[in-house]
GROMACS .gro file of C-alpha atoms in nm:
model
  279
    1VAL     CA    1  11.825   9.649   8.596
    2ALA     CA    2  11.614   9.452   8.359
    3LEU     CA    3  11.327   9.230   8.378
    4GLU     CA    4  11.202   8.972   8.141
    5THR     CA    5  10.835   8.861   8.172
    6LEU     CA    6  10.665   8.558   7.998
    7THR     CA    7  10.287   8.520   8.026
    8ALA     CA    8  10.061   8.258   7.897
    9GLU     CA    9   9.680   8.275   7.921
   10GLU     CA   10   9.435   8.006   7.844
   11ALA     CA   11   9.082   8.042   7.809
   12GLY     CA   12   8.770   7.834   7.690
   13THR     CA   13   8.781   8.013   7.342
   14PRO     CA   14   9.075   7.937   7.126
   15SER     CA   15   9.108   8.268   7.000
   16LEU     CA   16   9.140   8.434   7.345
   17GLN     CA   17   9.450   8.189   7.433
   18ARG     CA   18   9.738   8.412   7.433
   19ARG     CA   19  10.135   8.439   7.507
   20SER     CA   20  10.334   8.726   7.552
   21GLN     CA   21  10.692   8.812   7.621
   22ASP     CA   22  10.780   9.162   7.772
   23PHE     CA   23  11.135   9.293   7.821
   24SER     CA   24  11.139   9.577   8.084
   25PRO     CA   25  11.478   9.750   8.138
   26ALA     CA   26  11.536  10.015   8.403
   27LEU     CA   27  11.822  10.261   8.505
   28HIS     CA   28  11.840  10.439   8.820
   29ILE     CA   29  12.088  10.714   8.940
   30SER     CA   30  12.095  10.903   9.262
   31TYR     CA   31  12.338  11.153   9.408
   32ARG     CA   32  12.370  11.325   9.738
   33PRO     CA   33  12.530  11.663   9.697
   34ALA     CA   34  12.490  11.769  10.067
   35ALA     CA   35  12.386  11.619  10.394
   36GLY     CA   36  12.009  11.573  10.391
   37VAL     CA   37  11.973  11.629  10.030
   38ALA     CA   38  11.939  11.377   9.762
   39LEU     CA   39  11.861  11.404   9.409
   40ARG     CA   40  11.745  11.084   9.177
   41CYS     CA   41  11.627  11.003   8.843
   42PHE     CA   42  11.521  10.692   8.649
   43ALA     CA   43  11.419  10.586   8.323
   44LYS     CA   44  11.231  10.256   8.286
   45ARG     CA   45  10.994  10.045   8.062
   46HIS     CA   46  10.717   9.854   8.248
   47GLN     CA   47  10.398   9.649   8.169
   48ARG     CA   48  10.067   9.589   8.366
   49ARG     CA   49   9.859   9.321   8.261
   50PRO     CA   50   9.519   9.331   8.294
   51THR     CA   51   9.381   9.166   8.624
   52LEU     CA   52   9.135   8.876   8.644
   53ASN     CA   53   8.856   9.100   8.736
   54GLU     CA   54   8.941   9.361   8.454
   55LEU     CA   55   8.909   9.061   8.231
   56TYR     CA   56   8.655   8.826   8.318
   57TYR     CA   57   8.418   9.003   8.591
   58THR     CA   58   8.070   8.974   8.484
   59GLU     CA   59   7.915   9.273   8.293
   60THR     CA   60   8.242   9.499   8.317
   61GLY     CA   61   8.513   9.263   8.231
   62ASN     CA   62   8.649   9.269   7.886
   63VAL     CA   63   8.829   8.926   7.731
   64ARG     CA   64   8.994   9.143   7.463
   65LEU     CA   65   9.188   9.376   7.678
   66PHE     CA   66   9.556   9.442   7.601
   67PRO     CA   67   9.843   9.473   7.852
   68GLU     CA   68   9.925   9.850   7.937
   69ARG     CA   69  10.273   9.933   7.825
   70CYS     CA   70  10.450  10.247   7.970
   71TRP     CA   71  10.784  10.426   7.926
   72GLN     CA   72  10.849  10.627   8.244
   73ILE     CA   73  11.113  10.943   8.291
   74ASN     CA   74  11.136  11.088   8.668
   75ILE     CA   75  11.341  11.358   8.796
   76GLY     CA   76  11.310  11.409   9.182
   77ALA     CA   77  11.462  11.550   9.509
   78GLU     CA   78  11.440  11.496   9.872
   79ALA     CA   79  11.544  11.728  10.150
   80GLY     CA   80  11.544  11.726  10.517
   81ARG     CA   81  11.659  11.888  10.806
   82SER     CA   82  11.627  11.902  11.180
   83TRP     CA   83  11.687  12.138  11.476
   84ALA     CA   84  11.710  12.163  11.835
   85ALA     CA   85  11.891  11.794  11.862
   86GLY     CA   86  11.661  11.662  11.611
   87ARG     CA   87  11.331  11.758  11.792
   88TRP     CA   88  11.227  11.987  11.523
   89GLN     CA   89  11.217  11.806  11.206
   90PHE     CA   90  11.144  11.900  10.832
   91SER     CA   91  11.127  11.684  10.554
   92GLY     CA   92  11.007  11.735  10.165
   93ARG     CA   93  11.002  11.581   9.822
   94ALA     CA   94  10.924  11.706   9.468
   95ASP     CA   95  10.894  11.485   9.139
   96ALA     CA   96  10.858  11.571   8.813
   97TYR     CA   97  10.791  11.293   8.543
   98MET     CA   98  10.672  11.200   8.186
   99GLU     CA   99  10.495  10.888   8.069
  100TRP     CA  100  10.419  10.735   7.744
  101VAL     CA  101  10.156  10.457   7.755
  102ASP     CA  102  10.022  10.251   7.504
  103ASP     CA  103   9.689  10.069   7.547
  104LYS     CA  104   9.604  10.235   7.898
  105ILE     CA  105   9.338  10.040   8.076
  106ILE     CA  106   9.058  10.249   8.197
  107ALA     CA  107   8.691  10.203   8.303
  108VAL     CA  108   8.431  10.375   8.113
  109PRO     CA  109   8.049  10.371   8.151
  110ARG     CA  110   7.831  10.218   7.878
  111GLY     CA  111   7.461  10.315   7.823
  112SER     CA  112   7.287  10.626   7.898
  113GLY     CA  113   7.226  10.546   8.277
  114GLY     CA  114   7.610  10.498   8.347
  115TRP     CA  115   7.517  10.204   8.585
  116ARG     CA  116   7.685   9.970   8.377
  117TRP     CA  117   8.084   9.985   8.324
  118LEU     CA  118   8.317   9.841   8.059
  119MET     CA  119   8.701   9.810   8.084
  120MET     CA  120   8.860   9.915   7.766
  121ASN     CA  121   9.185  10.034   7.638
  122VAL     CA  122   9.283  10.373   7.539
  123GLY     CA  123   9.530  10.345   7.227
  124ARG     CA  124   9.805  10.589   7.348
  125MET     CA  125   9.842  10.859   7.626
  126LEU     CA  126  10.118  11.120   7.688
  127ALA     CA  127  10.117  11.212   8.071
  128ARG     CA  128  10.326  11.498   8.231
  129GLY     CA  129  10.300  11.574   8.585
  130CYS     CA  130  10.476  11.666   8.913
  131ASP     CA  131  10.408  11.582   9.280
  132VAL     CA  132  10.518  11.747   9.597
  133SER     CA  133  10.491  11.704   9.952
  134CYS     CA  134  10.639  11.833  10.272
  135ARG     CA  135  10.613  11.773  10.640
  136LEU     CA  136  10.699  11.949  10.958
  137SER     CA  137  10.697  11.842  11.330
  138TRP     CA  138  10.713  12.031  11.644
  139PRO     CA  139  10.900  11.893  11.957
  140SER     CA  140  10.706  11.754  12.214
  141SER     CA  141  10.758  11.790  12.590
  142PRO     CA  142  10.564  11.654  12.919
  143ARG     CA  143  10.363  11.990  12.896
  144LEU     CA  144  10.318  11.989  12.508
  145PRO     CA  145  10.197  11.758  12.268
  146LEU     CA  146  10.391  11.655  11.951
  147LEU     CA  147  10.243  11.836  11.656
  148THR     CA  148  10.270  11.775  11.312
  149ALA     CA  149  10.165  11.927  10.954
  150GLY     CA  150  10.222  11.865  10.602
  151GLY     CA  151  10.058  11.886  10.269
  152ASN     CA  152  10.106  11.749   9.908
  153TYR     CA  153  10.006  11.870   9.566
  154GLY     CA  154   9.976  11.672   9.242
  155PHE     CA  155   9.943  11.786   8.896
  156LEU     CA  156   9.873  11.544   8.606
  157ARG     CA  157   9.828  11.650   8.217
  158ALA     CA  158   9.697  11.304   8.062
  159GLU     CA  159   9.649  11.365   7.689
  160ASP     CA  160   9.463  11.109   7.476
  161ARG     CA  161   9.720  11.082   7.201
  162THR     CA  162   9.550  10.785   7.005
  163ASP     CA  163   9.429  10.935   6.667
  164PRO     CA  164   9.579  11.277   6.535
  165ALA     CA  165   9.276  11.292   6.286
  166ASP     CA  166   9.022  11.297   6.557
  167ASN     CA  167   9.087  11.677   6.650
  168ASP     CA  168   8.763  11.860   6.607
  169PRO     CA  169   8.801  12.164   6.822
  170HIS     CA  170   8.450  12.086   6.989
  171TYR     CA  171   8.428  11.702   6.972
  172GLY     CA  172   8.770  11.569   6.923
  173THR     CA  173   8.947  11.352   7.174
  174TYR     CA  174   9.306  11.390   7.040
  175GLY     CA  175   9.474  11.597   7.324
  176GLY     CA  176   9.204  11.576   7.567
  177GLN     CA  177   9.266  11.490   7.932
  178ILE     CA  178   9.182  11.114   7.988
  179ALA     CA  179   8.819  11.043   8.126
  180PHE     CA  180   8.814  11.074   8.500
  181GLN     CA  181   9.184  11.224   8.565
  182PRO     CA  182   9.187  11.522   8.757
  183ARG     CA  183   9.468  11.779   8.665
  184HIS     CA  184   9.499  11.926   9.009
  185ALA     CA  185   9.478  11.712   9.354
  186ALA     CA  186   9.590  11.851   9.706
  187GLY     CA  187   9.589  11.775  10.065
  188VAL     CA  188   9.662  11.898  10.405
  189PHE     CA  189   9.689  11.702  10.717
  190LEU     CA  190   9.749  11.820  11.102
  191GLY     CA  191   9.818  11.577  11.381
  192ALA     CA  192   9.887  11.606  11.759
  193ALA     CA  193   9.989  11.331  12.014
  194TRP     CA  194  10.020  11.340  12.353
  195GLY     CA  195  10.000  11.088  12.644
  196GLY     CA  196   9.882  10.823  12.467
  197VAL     CA  197   9.616  11.005  12.252
  198GLN     CA  198   9.652  11.112  11.893
  199LEU     CA  199   9.419  11.357  11.698
  200HIS     CA  200   9.444  11.385  11.309
  201TYR     CA  201   9.270  11.597  11.101
  202SER     CA  202   9.314  11.592  10.682
  203PHE     CA  203   9.162  11.791  10.385
  204THR     CA  204   9.144  11.641  10.037
  205CYS     CA  205   9.067  11.851   9.717
  206VAL     CA  206   9.019  11.692   9.366
  207GLY     CA  207   8.989  11.911   9.069
  208GLU     CA  208   8.746  11.885   8.813
  209ARG     CA  209   8.731  11.575   8.569
  210PHE     CA  210   8.568  11.484   8.225
  211LYS     CA  211   8.370  11.183   8.157
  212SER     CA  212   8.541  11.138   7.825
  213SER     CA  213   8.860  11.239   7.640
  214ALA     CA  214   8.643  11.491   7.441
  215ASN     CA  215   8.642  11.716   7.756
  216LEU     CA  216   8.279  11.846   7.674
  217PRO     CA  217   8.135  12.081   7.893
  218SER     CA  218   7.851  11.842   7.947
  219ASP     CA  219   8.091  11.573   8.063
  220ARG     CA  220   8.238  11.787   8.314
  221MET     CA  221   8.242  11.669   8.693
  222ALA     CA  222   8.277  11.910   8.959
  223PRO     CA  223   8.566  11.921   9.196
  224TRP     CA  224   8.528  11.789   9.542
  225GLN     CA  225   8.650  11.820   9.900
  226THR     CA  226   8.638  11.635  10.217
  227HIS     CA  227   8.745  11.708  10.552
  228ASP     CA  228   8.815  11.388  10.790
  229VAL     CA  229   8.883  11.394  11.145
  230ALA     CA  230   9.040  11.080  11.369
  231LEU     CA  231   9.078  11.023  11.701
  232LEU     CA  232   9.321  10.722  11.868
  233ALA     CA  233   9.365  10.666  12.216
  234ASP     CA  234   9.528  10.387  12.426
  235ILE     CA  235   9.325  10.240  12.688
  236PRO     CA  236   9.531  10.255  13.016
  237PHE     CA  237   9.429   9.959  13.199
  238LEU     CA  238   9.434   9.723  12.892
  239ARG     CA  239   9.785   9.711  12.749
  240GLY     CA  240   9.818   9.677  12.374
  241VAL     CA  241   9.454   9.787  12.326
  242GLN     CA  242   9.357  10.117  12.120
  243PHE     CA  243   9.040  10.285  12.064
  244GLY     CA  244   8.975  10.455  11.741
  245ALA     CA  245   8.683  10.710  11.629
  246GLU     CA  246   8.660  10.863  11.280
  247CYS     CA  247   8.418  11.123  11.111
  248CYS     CA  248   8.476  11.118  10.734
  249ASN     CA  249   8.323  11.383  10.511
  250LEU     CA  250   8.280  11.623  10.848
  251ALA     CA  251   8.109  11.903  10.624
  252GLY     CA  252   7.861  11.681  10.463
  253ARG     CA  253   7.929  11.747  10.121
  254GLN     CA  254   7.759  11.565   9.831
  255TYR     CA  255   8.003  11.469   9.577
  256ALA     CA  256   8.065  11.185   9.312
  257ILE     CA  257   8.400  11.040   9.187
  258VAL     CA  258   8.225  10.888   8.889
  259PRO     CA  259   7.889  10.956   8.768
  260ASN     CA  260   7.570  10.826   8.927
  261TYR     CA  261   7.749  10.687   9.216
  262PRO     CA  262   7.736  10.959   9.485
  263MET     CA  263   7.963  10.928   9.770
  264PRO     CA  264   7.857  10.896  10.150
  265GLY     CA  265   7.782  11.209  10.325
  266ARG     CA  266   7.903  11.264  10.689
  267HIS     CA  267   7.981  10.923  10.842
  268PHE     CA  268   8.137  10.779  11.140
  269SER     CA  269   8.325  10.478  11.242
  270LEU     CA  270   8.445  10.306  11.577
  271THR     CA  271   8.725  10.071  11.584
  272LEU     CA  272   8.894   9.873  11.860
  273LYS     CA  273   9.248   9.735  11.802
  274ALA     CA  274   9.452   9.470  12.023
  275SER     CA  275   9.816   9.366  11.970
  276PHE     CA  276   9.986   9.120  12.133
  277PRO     CA  277  10.356   9.044  12.150
  278PHE     CA  278  10.473   8.711  12.079
  279LEU     CA  279  10.784   8.751  12.290
   0.00000   0.00000   0.00000
C-alpha cells in the first residue's frame, strides 16, 4: 500500500506559504497458524501535518511548525477462545513496536508560570514500546448477570535523539524521555449487566513523567491513579430511553497531567439517552 500526499498552504506572509510532497509506503503481513490465533506485522512511513490550532491558535500556535514524519515497525499477535458453547470467552492481544520520528510535534510550557504553552518540534525521537490487553467474560443466565473483566498495560521508551552533543549526565536532553510521555500506563475494568442494568468500574494508573527531555529531578511529575464508576439502566416504561450516572475520580485524588493545571477531584454526571428507530 502506498499513499502520496500533496499539500499547499497559503498565509498572509509570503515566507509562510509552503508546499510539500510526501510518499508514504506501507507493508502489512498477517498469518493465522491456528483457529483463534492471528500473527501480524507491518512497516510503514506516515506523516502528520500540524493542525490549524497548532499553527494559528492564539498564544499557543506556532506558524513555523514542520510536519511530523515517522517510520514505524509493529509486530503483534491476537488470540481468542471460548468455552461452554461460546458463553465463556477470552481474548487478548499484544504488540511490540519501534518508531523513528523526525520533527515530532509537542506542547511545552513557556515562562515560569506554566500557564502559557507553545507548540514546537522535537528534532528527532526514537520510541520503543509494547501494548498488552486482555478481556474475559463469564456466562449469563436468568439468575446470574453477565460479568466481564479485563486489563491493559503499555510501556513506552520515547527518547530525544536530536543532538548527540547534548549529553551532559545531569542536564543533557539526548537520550532522555520526551516531555510529558509516561513510560508506564495500565488499566483494569470490571463490568456487570443484568436485566437492562449495567454497572462498570475502571481503574487507570499512569507513571511518572518529566516536564523536559533533560529528565531533571525538579521536572518530575508524580504518577497518578483514578477510580471511575458508571451505572446505565434502561427505563422500562420508555422504550429506547436509557439513564446513566457516573462518578469519576471516586477517591478524590489530587493530580495533574500537566503542570499548574490540576484535574477535577471527585465529580458526578447524569445523562439521559433516547434512541428512535427509523424503520
